[in-house]
Amino acid sequence: MILQTPRGTKDILPEDQRYFKFIQEAVERQAGINGYEKIETPIFEYQSLFTKAIGEDSDIVEKEMYEVKRLGEERSDEKEKLILRPEYTAGVVRAYIEHGMKAWPQPVQLYYFGPVFRYNRPQKGRLREFWQFGFELLGADDPATDARIISLAYSLCKSLHLADCVILVNSIGCRSCRPNLKAALKDFFSKKKAVLCEDCKRRLEANPFRILDCKNKTCQKLTSQAPPLVDQLCLKCKDHFKQVLEFLDEAEIPYDLEPTLVRGLDYYTKTCFEVVLKSDLTRQNSLGGGGRYDELIKLYGGPNTPATGMAFGVERMVDALKKQKVQIKEAKKPQIFIAQLGEKAKKKAVNLLDLLQGEGIPARAALAKSGLRSQLKMANTLDAAITVIIGQREVVDGTAIIRDMKEGVQEVVEQEEILDRIKRKLGLK
Ligand code: HAM
């Protein structure tokens, strides 16, 4: 038996749960004020859903998907294979079509928060199971909506006090300008073919856009000299992009133009963006990313529906929060600790736990401990505001000792008065 988490996965311990909670609350707050409603899709879905959306020759589809099988099961039909979701957008789009959301008031605005799975070489910031949250806006093509999504990404970072964020923006055009972009890239990279990595030599023919997203250092260096994609856009896409930037300027959202930015997923059209940290500008470690995907719903056979969205990686955000030493203030309710000595006192202690917890007051005891000293030590470790001590004498007298841990003072009260006294001390009365 291997008693450790599988490679590329990790336990999210209470210390990190504080950060997760902090992020989730910010996401929910932003969702609420921007009118997004929550959706949860299955953790596994049919393989074809992802291959169609993300692209047959993308890293995710080629190397990173996990198949889900019942032990001993053989699946003959490729299309019926089940895959652990490597991202959410494909599932959200499936849900949009499956539940006839086109008939809902448009745009439909949905958000999510949950685990996704990608098989890659684990390293700092790259996991095999990680959490994503994201926002999808389906049923609107206006450039203002692209800017709203980017502005939402910015507001989120701001509300999490991640002051170090930069938003990189680009446009990769629509289906009609794609051949021009492809030709320009092919022309540029063909001249450098000798120094491209083996994968990119293959990509040059199949899909030169992928070269721009290559993780190989030499390929990345070349990419920085590649022709800007916006120069090759059709007039409509150029105008769309210009308007997106105008809306961003109007809203005073800081951004950097990144002329060779593409995304590792095939479904994007027009605007795409990534959020990176100034202290780590490598896009391989982006905090979040997204863009427009006007063709995806149609590609699945659904009604023609333009859409845009974005997603962030939660663990990467937690790392950034820690690195930037963002203080997370937890509104923790003061806790009561109940110490007991002897069997009868333990019964009284259990009753008192129920009584306090029933009133919504956090209370704990150490029922397996019998010595007063070790129990008081635990009360200190737990940072209890008040310790109630019930010993043999108190059981006989029908009293309890209430000790204010901060002031270091204690008093004896009748057992019927304990709740009232604690409430007064906590300012609840
Ligand atoms: P993505 O860029 O593939 O986009 O992933 C979004 C974020 O997930 C990344 O920016 C990163 O923070 C995090 N992430 C990706 N891979 C890993 C990993 N191996 N370990 C830890 N974190 C990771 C999407 O998934 C799109 N669905 C975004 C989107 C939504 N576009 C439109 N709507």
JSON list of N, CA and C in Angstrom, two decimals, residues 278-333:
[
{"chain": "A", "resi": 278, "resn": "LYS", "atom": "N", "xyz": [3.69, 40.06, -12.46]},
{"chain": "A", "resi": 278, "resn": "LYS", "atom": "CA", "xyz": [4.86, 40.85, -12.88]},
{"chain": "A", "resi": 278, "resn": "LYS", "atom": "C", "xyz": [6.13, 40.14, -12.47]},
{"chain": "A", "resi": 279, "resn": "SER", "atom": "N", "xyz": [6.07, 39.49, -11.31]},
{"chain": "A", "resi": 279, "resn": "SER", "atom": "CA", "xyz": [7.27, 38.82, -10.80]},
{"chain": "A", "resi": 279, "resn": "SER", "atom": "C", "xyz": [7.57, 37.52, -11.55]},
{"chain": "A", "resi": 280, "resn": "ASP", "atom": "N", "xyz": [6.60, 37.06, -12.37]},
{"chain": "A", "resi": 280, "resn": "ASP", "atom": "CA", "xyz": [6.82, 35.86, -13.15]},
{"chain": "A", "resi": 280, "resn": "ASP", "atom": "C", "xyz": [6.02, 35.98, -14.45]},
{"chain": "A", "resi": 281, "resn": "LEU", "atom": "N", "xyz": [6.64, 36.62, -15.43]},
{"chain": "A", "resi": 281, "resn": "LEU", "atom": "CA", "xyz": [5.90, 36.95, -16.65]},
{"chain": "A", "resi": 281, "resn": "LEU", "atom": "C", "xyz": [5.76, 35.77, -17.60]},
{"chain": "A", "resi": 282, "resn": "THR", "atom": "N", "xyz": [6.35, 34.61, -17.25]},
{"chain": "A", "resi": 282, "resn": "THR", "atom": "CA", "xyz": [6.24, 33.47, -18.16]},
{"chain": "A", "resi": 282, "resn": "THR", "atom": "C", "xyz": [4.78, 33.02, -18.23]},
{"chain": "A", "resi": 283, "resn": "ARG", "atom": "N", "xyz": [4.30, 32.91, -19.46]},
{"chain": "A", "resi": 283, "resn": "ARG", "atom": "CA", "xyz": [2.89, 32.56, -19.62]},
{"chain": "A", "resi": 283, "resn": "ARG", "atom": "C", "xyz": [2.60, 31.13, -19.17]},
{"chain": "A", "resi": 284, "resn": "GLN", "atom": "N", "xyz": [3.67, 30.32, -19.07]},
{"chain": "A", "resi": 284, "resn": "GLN", "atom": "CA", "xyz": [3.48, 28.94, -18.62]},
{"chain": "A", "resi": 284, "resn": "GLN", "atom": "C", "xyz": [2.94, 28.92, -17.18]},
{"chain": "A", "resi": 285, "resn": "ASN", "atom": "N", "xyz": [3.17, 30.01, -16.47]},
{"chain": "A", "resi": 285, "resn": "ASN", "atom": "CA", "xyz": [2.70, 30.07, -15.08]},
{"chain": "A", "resi": 285, "resn": "ASN", "atom": "C", "xyz": [1.54, 31.03, -14.91]},
{"chain": "A", "resi": 286, "resn": "SER", "atom": "N", "xyz": [0.77, 31.25, -15.97]},
{"chain": "A", "resi": 286, "resn": "SER", "atom": "CA", "xyz": [-0.31, 32.24, -15.88]},
{"chain": "A", "resi": 286, "resn": "SER", "atom": "C", "xyz": [-1.27, 31.90, -14.74]},
{"chain": "A", "resi": 287, "resn": "LEU", "atom": "N", "xyz": [-1.81, 32.96, -14.15]},
{"chain": "A", "resi": 287, "resn": "LEU", "atom": "CA", "xyz": [-2.81, 32.75, -13.09]},
{"chain": "A", "resi": 287, "resn": "LEU", "atom": "C", "xyz": [-4.15, 32.40, -13.71]},
{"chain": "A", "resi": 288, "resn": "GLY", "atom": "N", "xyz": [-4.43, 33.01, -14.85]},
{"chain": "A", "resi": 288, "resn": "GLY", "atom": "CA", "xyz": [-5.72, 32.79, -15.49]},
{"chain": "A", "resi": 288, "resn": "GLY", "atom": "C", "xyz": [-5.65, 33.13, -16.95]},
{"chain": "A", "resi": 289, "resn": "GLY", "atom": "N", "xyz": [-6.73, 32.79, -17.65]},
{"chain": "A", "resi": 289, "resn": "GLY", "atom": "CA", "xyz": [-6.76, 33.12, -19.07]},
{"chain": "A", "resi": 289, "resn": "GLY", "atom": "C", "xyz": [-8.14, 32.87, -19.63]},
{"chain": "A", "resi": 290, "resn": "GLY", "atom": "N", "xyz": [-8.35, 33.40, -20.82]},
{"chain": "A", "resi": 290, "resn": "GLY", "atom": "CA", "xyz": [-9.65, 33.19, -21.43]},
{"chain": "A", "resi": 290, "resn": "GLY", "atom": "C", "xyz": [-9.76, 33.91, -22.75]},
{"chain": "A", "resi": 291, "resn": "GLY", "atom": "N", "xyz": [-11.00, 34.12, -23.17]},
{"chain": "A", "resi": 291, "resn": "GLY", "atom": "CA", "xyz": [-11.21, 34.82, -24.42]},
{"chain": "A", "resi": 291, "resn": "GLY", "atom": "C", "xyz": [-12.55, 34.44, -25.03]},
{"chain": "A", "resi": 292, "resn": "ARG", "atom": "N", "xyz": [-12.70, 34.86, -26.29]},
{"chain": "A", "resi": 292, "resn": "ARG", "atom": "CA", "xyz": [-13.97, 34.66, -27.00]},
{"chain": "A", "resi": 292, "resn": "ARG", "atom": "C", "xyz": [-13.97, 33.31, -27.70]},
{"chain": "A", "resi": 293, "resn": "TYR", "atom": "N", "xyz": [-15.12, 32.65, -27.73]},
{"chain": "A", "resi": 293, "resn": "TYR", "atom": "CA", "xyz": [-15.23, 31.37, -28.46]},
{"chain": "A", "resi": 293, "resn": "TYR", "atom": "C", "xyz": [-16.57, 31.33, -29.19]},
{"chain": "A", "resi": 294, "resn": "ASP", "atom": "N", "xyz": [-16.63, 32.11, -30.27]},
{"chain": "A", "resi": 294, "resn": "ASP", "atom": "CA", "xyz": [-17.89, 32.29, -30.99]},
{"chain": "A", "resi": 294, "resn": "ASP", "atom": "C", "xyz": [-18.34, 31.07, -31.78]},
{"chain": "A", "resi": 295, "resn": "GLU", "atom": "N", "xyz": [-17.40, 30.16, -32.08]},
{"chain": "A", "resi": 295, "resn": "GLU", "atom": "CA", "xyz": [-17.74, 29.05, -32.97]},
{"chain": "A", "resi": 295, "resn": "GLU", "atom": "C", "xyz": [-18.10, 27.76, -32.22]},
{"chain": "A", "resi": 296, "resn": "LEU", "atom": "N", "xyz": [-17.82, 27.72, -30.93]},
{"chain": "A", "resi": 296, "resn": "LEU", "atom": "CA", "xyz": [-17.87, 26.43, -30.22]},
{"chain": "A", "resi": 296, "resn": "LEU", "atom": "C", "xyz": [-19.28, 25.82, -30.15]},
{"chain": "A", "resi": 297, "resn": "ILE", "atom": "N", "xyz": [-20.27, 26.64, -29.87]},
{"chain": "A", "resi": 297, "resn": "ILE", "atom": "CA", "xyz": [-21.62, 26.11, -29.69]},
{"chain": "A", "resi": 297, "resn": "ILE", "atom": "C", "xyz": [-22.13, 25.55, -31.04]},
{"chain": "A", "resi": 298, "resn": "LYS", "atom": "N", "xyz": [-21.80, 26.29, -32.11]},
{"chain": "A", "resi": 298, "resn": "LYS", "atom": "CA", "xyz": [-22.16, 25.83, -33.46]},
{"chain": "A", "resi": 298, "resn": "LYS", "atom": "C", "xyz": [-21.42, 24.53, -33.80]},
{"chain": "A", "resi": 299, "resn": "LEU", "atom": "N", "xyz": [-20.16, 24.46, -33.39]},
{"chain": "A", "resi": 299, "resn": "LEU", "atom": "CA", "xyz": [-19.34, 23.27, -33.66]},
{"chain": "A", "resi": 299, "resn": "LEU", "atom": "C", "xyz": [-19.98, 22.01, -33.05]},
{"chain": "A", "resi": 300, "resn": "TYR", "atom": "N", "xyz": [-20.64, 22.19, -31.92]},
{"chain": "A", "resi": 300, "resn": "TYR", "atom": "CA", "xyz": [-21.32, 21.06, -31.26]},
{"chain": "A", "resi": 300, "resn": "TYR", "atom": "C", "xyz": [-22.70, 20.78, -31.86]},
{"chain": "A", "resi": 301, "resn": "GLY", "atom": "N", "xyz": [-23.08, 21.59, -32.86]},
{"chain": "A", "resi": 301, "resn": "GLY", "atom": "CA", "xyz": [-24.40, 21.39, -33.46]},
{"chain": "A", "resi": 301, "resn": "GLY", "atom": "C", "xyz": [-25.48, 22.21, -32.78]},
{"chain": "A", "resi": 302, "resn": "GLY", "atom": "N", "xyz": [-25.08, 23.12, -31.92]},
{"chain": "A", "resi": 302, "resn": "GLY", "atom": "CA", "xyz": [-26.04, 23.98, -31.23]},
{"chain": "A", "resi": 302, "resn": "GLY", "atom": "C", "xyz": [-26.33, 25.22, -32.05]},
{"chain": "A", "resi": 303, "resn": "PRO", "atom": "N", "xyz": [-27.22, 26.10, -31.54]},
{"chain": "A", "resi": 303, "resn": "PRO", "atom": "CA", "xyz": [-27.55, 27.32, -32.28]},
{"chain": "A", "resi": 303, "resn": "PRO", "atom": "C", "xyz": [-26.34, 28.27, -32.31]},
{"chain": "A", "resi": 304, "resn": "ASN", "atom": "N", "xyz": [-26.25, 29.06, -33.35]},
{"chain": "A", "resi": 304, "resn": "ASN", "atom": "CA", "xyz": [-25.15, 30.01, -33.49]},
{"chain": "A", "resi": 304, "resn": "ASN", "atom": "C", "xyz": [-25.14, 30.96, -32.28]},
{"chain": "A", "resi": 305, "resn": "THR", "atom": "N", "xyz": [-24.14, 30.83, -31.44]},
{"chain": "A", "resi": 305, "resn": "THR", "atom": "CA", "xyz": [-24.14, 31.61, -30.19]},
{"chain": "A", "resi": 305, "resn": "THR", "atom": "C", "xyz": [-22.73, 32.11, -29.86]},
{"chain": "A", "resi": 306, "resn": "PRO", "atom": "N", "xyz": [-22.49, 33.40, -29.99]},
{"chain": "A", "resi": 306, "resn": "PRO", "atom": "CA", "xyz": [-21.17, 33.90, -29.61]},
{"chain": "A", "resi": 306, "resn": "PRO", "atom": "C", "xyz": [-21.01, 33.85, -28.09]},
{"chain": "A", "resi": 307, "resn": "ALA", "atom": "N", "xyz": [-19.78, 33.69, -27.65]},
{"chain": "A", "resi": 307, "resn": "ALA", "atom": "CA", "xyz": [-19.57, 33.56, -26.20]},
{"chain": "A", "resi": 307, "resn": "ALA", "atom": "C", "xyz": [-18.16, 33.99, -25.82]},
{"chain": "A", "resi": 308, "resn": "THR", "atom": "N", "xyz": [-17.99, 34.29, -24.56]},
{"chain": "A", "resi": 308, "resn": "THR", "atom": "CA", "xyz": [-16.66, 34.64, -24.06]},
{"chain": "A", "resi": 308, "resn": "THR", "atom": "C", "xyz": [-16.56, 34.20, -22.60]},
{"chain": "A", "resi": 309, "resn": "GLY", "atom": "N", "xyz": [-15.32, 34.01, -22.12]},
{"chain": "A", "resi": 309, "resn": "GLY", "atom": "CA", "xyz": [-15.18, 33.54, -20.74]},
{"chain": "A", "resi": 309, "resn": "GLY", "atom": "C", "xyz": [-13.74, 33.50, -20.30]},
{"chain": "A", "resi": 310, "resn": "MET", "atom": "N", "xyz": [-13.54, 33.05, -19.09]},
{"chain": "A", "resi": 310, "resn": "MET", "atom": "CA", "xyz": [-12.16, 32.95, -18.55]},
{"chain": "A", "resi": 310, "resn": "MET", "atom": "C", "xyz": [-12.14, 32.00, -17.37]},
{"chain": "A", "resi": 311, "resn": "ALA", "atom": "N", "xyz": [-10.94, 31.50, -17.06]},
{"chain": "A", "resi": 311, "resn": "ALA", "atom": "CA", "xyz": [-10.79, 30.66, -15.87]},
{"chain": "A", "resi": 311, "resn": "ALA", "atom": "C", "xyz": [-9.44, 30.93, -15.21]},
{"chain": "A", "resi": 312, "resn": "PHE", "atom": "N", "xyz": [-9.42, 30.75, -13.90]},
{"chain": "A", "resi": 312, "resn": "PHE", "atom": "CA", "xyz": [-8.19, 30.92, -13.11]},
{"chain": "A", "resi": 312, "resn": "PHE", "atom": "C", "xyz": [-7.84, 29.61, -12.43]},
{"chain": "A", "resi": 313, "resn": "GLY", "atom": "N", "xyz": [-6.55, 29.40, -12.17]},
{"chain": "A", "resi": 313, "resn": "GLY", "atom": "CA", "xyz": [-6.12, 28.24, -11.41]},
{"chain": "A", "resi": 313, "resn": "GLY", "atom": "C", "xyz": [-6.01, 28.60, -9.93]},
{"chain": "A", "resi": 314, "resn": "VAL", "atom": "N", "xyz": [-6.75, 27.88, -9.08]},
{"chain": "A", "resi": 314, "resn": "VAL", "atom": "CA", "xyz": [-6.83, 28.27, -7.67]},
{"chain": "A", "resi": 314, "resn": "VAL", "atom": "C", "xyz": [-5.48, 28.08, -6.95]},
{"chain": "A", "resi": 315, "resn": "GLU", "atom": "N", "xyz": [-4.80, 26.94, -7.18]},
{"chain": "A", "resi": 315, "resn": "GLU", "atom": "CA", "xyz": [-3.53, 26.71, -6.48]},
{"chain": "A", "resi": 315, "resn": "GLU", "atom": "C", "xyz": [-2.51, 27.78, -6.85]},
{"chain": "A", "resi": 316, "resn": "ARG", "atom": "N", "xyz": [-2.51, 28.19, -8.13]},
{"chain": "A", "resi": 316, "resn": "ARG", "atom": "CA", "xyz": [-1.56, 29.24, -8.54]},
{"chain": "A", "resi": 316, "resn": "ARG", "atom": "C", "xyz": [-1.89, 30.55, -7.84]},
{"chain": "A", "resi": 317, "resn": "MET", "atom": "N", "xyz": [-3.18, 30.79, -7.63]},
{"chain": "A", "resi": 317, "resn": "MET", "atom": "CA", "xyz": [-3.58, 32.01, -6.91]},
{"chain": "A", "resi": 317, "resn": "MET", "atom": "C", "xyz": [-3.14, 31.93, -5.46]},
{"chain": "A", "resi": 318, "resn": "VAL", "atom": "N", "xyz": [-3.31, 30.73, -4.87]},
{"chain": "A", "resi": 318, "resn": "VAL", "atom": "CA", "xyz": [-2.89, 30.56, -3.47]},
{"chain": "A", "resi": 318, "resn": "VAL", "atom": "C", "xyz": [-1.38, 30.84, -3.36]},
{"chain": "A", "resi": 319, "resn": "ASP", "atom": "N", "xyz": [-0.61, 30.28, -4.30]},
{"chain": "A", "resi": 319, "resn": "ASP", "atom": "CA", "xyz": [0.85, 30.51, -4.29]},
{"chain": "A", "resi": 319, "resn": "ASP", "atom": "C", "xyz": [1.15, 32.01, -4.38]},
{"chain": "A", "resi": 320, "resn": "ALA", "atom": "N", "xyz": [0.42, 32.70, -5.27]},
{"chain": "A", "resi": 320, "resn": "ALA", "atom": "CA", "xyz": [0.66, 34.14, -5.46]},
{"chain": "A", "resi": 320, "resn": "ALA", "atom": "C", "xyz": [0.30, 34.91, -4.19]},
{"chain": "A", "resi": 321, "resn": "LEU", "atom": "N", "xyz": [-0.80, 34.52, -3.55]},
{"chain": "A", "resi": 321, "resn": "LEU", "atom": "CA", "xyz": [-1.21, 35.20, -2.31]},
{"chain": "A", "resi": 321, "resn": "LEU", "atom": "C", "xyz": [-0.14, 35.03, -1.24]},
{"chain": "A", "resi": 322, "resn": "LYS", "atom": "N", "xyz": [0.41, 33.82, -1.16]},
{"chain": "A", "resi": 322, "resn": "LYS", "atom": "CA", "xyz": [1.44, 33.55, -0.15]},
{"chain": "A", "resi": 322, "resn": "LYS", "atom": "C", "xyz": [2.71, 34.34, -0.48]},
{"chain": "A", "resi": 323, "resn": "LYS", "atom": "N", "xyz": [3.08, 34.32, -1.76]},
{"chain": "A", "resi": 323, "resn": "LYS", "atom": "CA", "xyz": [4.30, 34.99, -2.19]},
{"chain": "A", "resi": 323, "resn": "LYS", "atom": "C", "xyz": [4.20, 36.50, -1.93]},
{"chain": "A", "resi": 324, "resn": "GLN", "atom": "N", "xyz": [3.03, 37.04, -2.15]},
{"chain": "A", "resi": 324, "resn": "GLN", "atom": "CA", "xyz": [2.86, 38.49, -1.95]},
{"chain": "A", "resi": 324, "resn": "GLN", "atom": "C", "xyz": [2.45, 38.82, -0.53]},
{"chain": "A", "resi": 325, "resn": "LYS", "atom": "N", "xyz": [2.48, 37.79, 0.31]},
{"chain": "A", "resi": 325, "resn": "LYS", "atom": "CA", "xyz": [2.19, 37.95, 1.75]},
{"chain": "A", "resi": 325, "resn": "LYS", "atom": "C", "xyz": [0.86, 38.69, 1.99]},
{"chain": "A", "resi": 326, "resn": "VAL", "atom": "N", "xyz": [-0.14, 38.30, 1.23]},
{"chain": "A", "resi": 326, "resn": "VAL", "atom": "CA", "xyz": [-1.46, 38.89, 1.43]},
{"chain": "A", "resi": 326, "resn": "VAL", "atom": "C", "xyz": [-2.03, 38.34, 2.74]},
{"chain": "A", "resi": 327, "resn": "GLN", "atom": "N", "xyz": [-2.39, 39.24, 3.63]},
{"chain": "A", "resi": 327, "resn": "GLN", "atom": "CA", "xyz": [-2.93, 38.83, 4.93]},
{"chain": "A", "resi": 327, "resn": "GLN", "atom": "C", "xyz": [-4.39, 38.44, 4.78]},
{"chain": "A", "resi": 328, "resn": "ILE", "atom": "N", "xyz": [-4.73, 37.27, 5.26]},
{"chain": "A", "resi": 328, "resn": "ILE", "atom": "CA", "xyz": [-6.13, 36.85, 5.19]},
{"chain": "A", "resi": 328, "resn": "ILE", "atom": "C", "xyz": [-6.72, 36.99, 6.58]},
{"chain": "A", "resi": 329, "resn": "LYS", "atom": "N", "xyz": [-7.65, 37.93, 6.68]},
{"chain": "A", "resi": 329, "resn": "LYS", "atom": "CA", "xyz": [-8.27, 38.13, 7.99]},
{"chain": "A", "resi": 329, "resn": "LYS", "atom": "C", "xyz": [-9.46, 37.20, 8.08]},
{"chain": "A", "resi": 330, "resn": "GLU", "atom": "N", "xyz": [-9.42, 36.31, 9.08]},
{"chain": "A", "resi": 330, "resn": "GLU", "atom": "CA", "xyz": [-10.53, 35.39, 9.24]},
{"chain": "A", "resi": 330, "resn": "GLU", "atom": "C", "xyz": [-11.42, 35.89, 10.36]},
{"chain": "A", "resi": 331, "resn": "ALA", "atom": "N", "xyz": [-12.70, 36.07, 10.04]},
{"chain": "A", "resi": 331, "resn": "ALA", "atom": "CA", "xyz": [-13.63, 36.51, 11.09]},
{"chain": "A", "resi": 331, "resn": "ALA", "atom": "C", "xyz": [-13.99, 35.27, 11.90]},
{"chain": "A", "resi": 332, "resn": "LYS", "atom": "N", "xyz": [-13.06, 34.88, 12.79]},
{"chain": "A", "resi": 332, "resn": "LYS", "atom": "CA", "xyz": [-13.29, 33.66, 13.56]},
{"chain": "A", "resi": 332, "resn": "LYS", "atom": "C", "xyz": [-14.11, 33.99, 14.80]},
{"chain": "A", "resi": 333, "resn": "LYS", "atom": "N", "xyz": [-15.14, 33.19, 15.06]},
{"chain": "A", "resi": 333, "resn": "LYS", "atom": "CA", "xyz": [-15.92, 33.42, 16.27]},
{"chain": "A", "resi": 333, "resn": "LYS", "atom": "C", "xyz": [-15.11, 32.95, 17.47]}
]
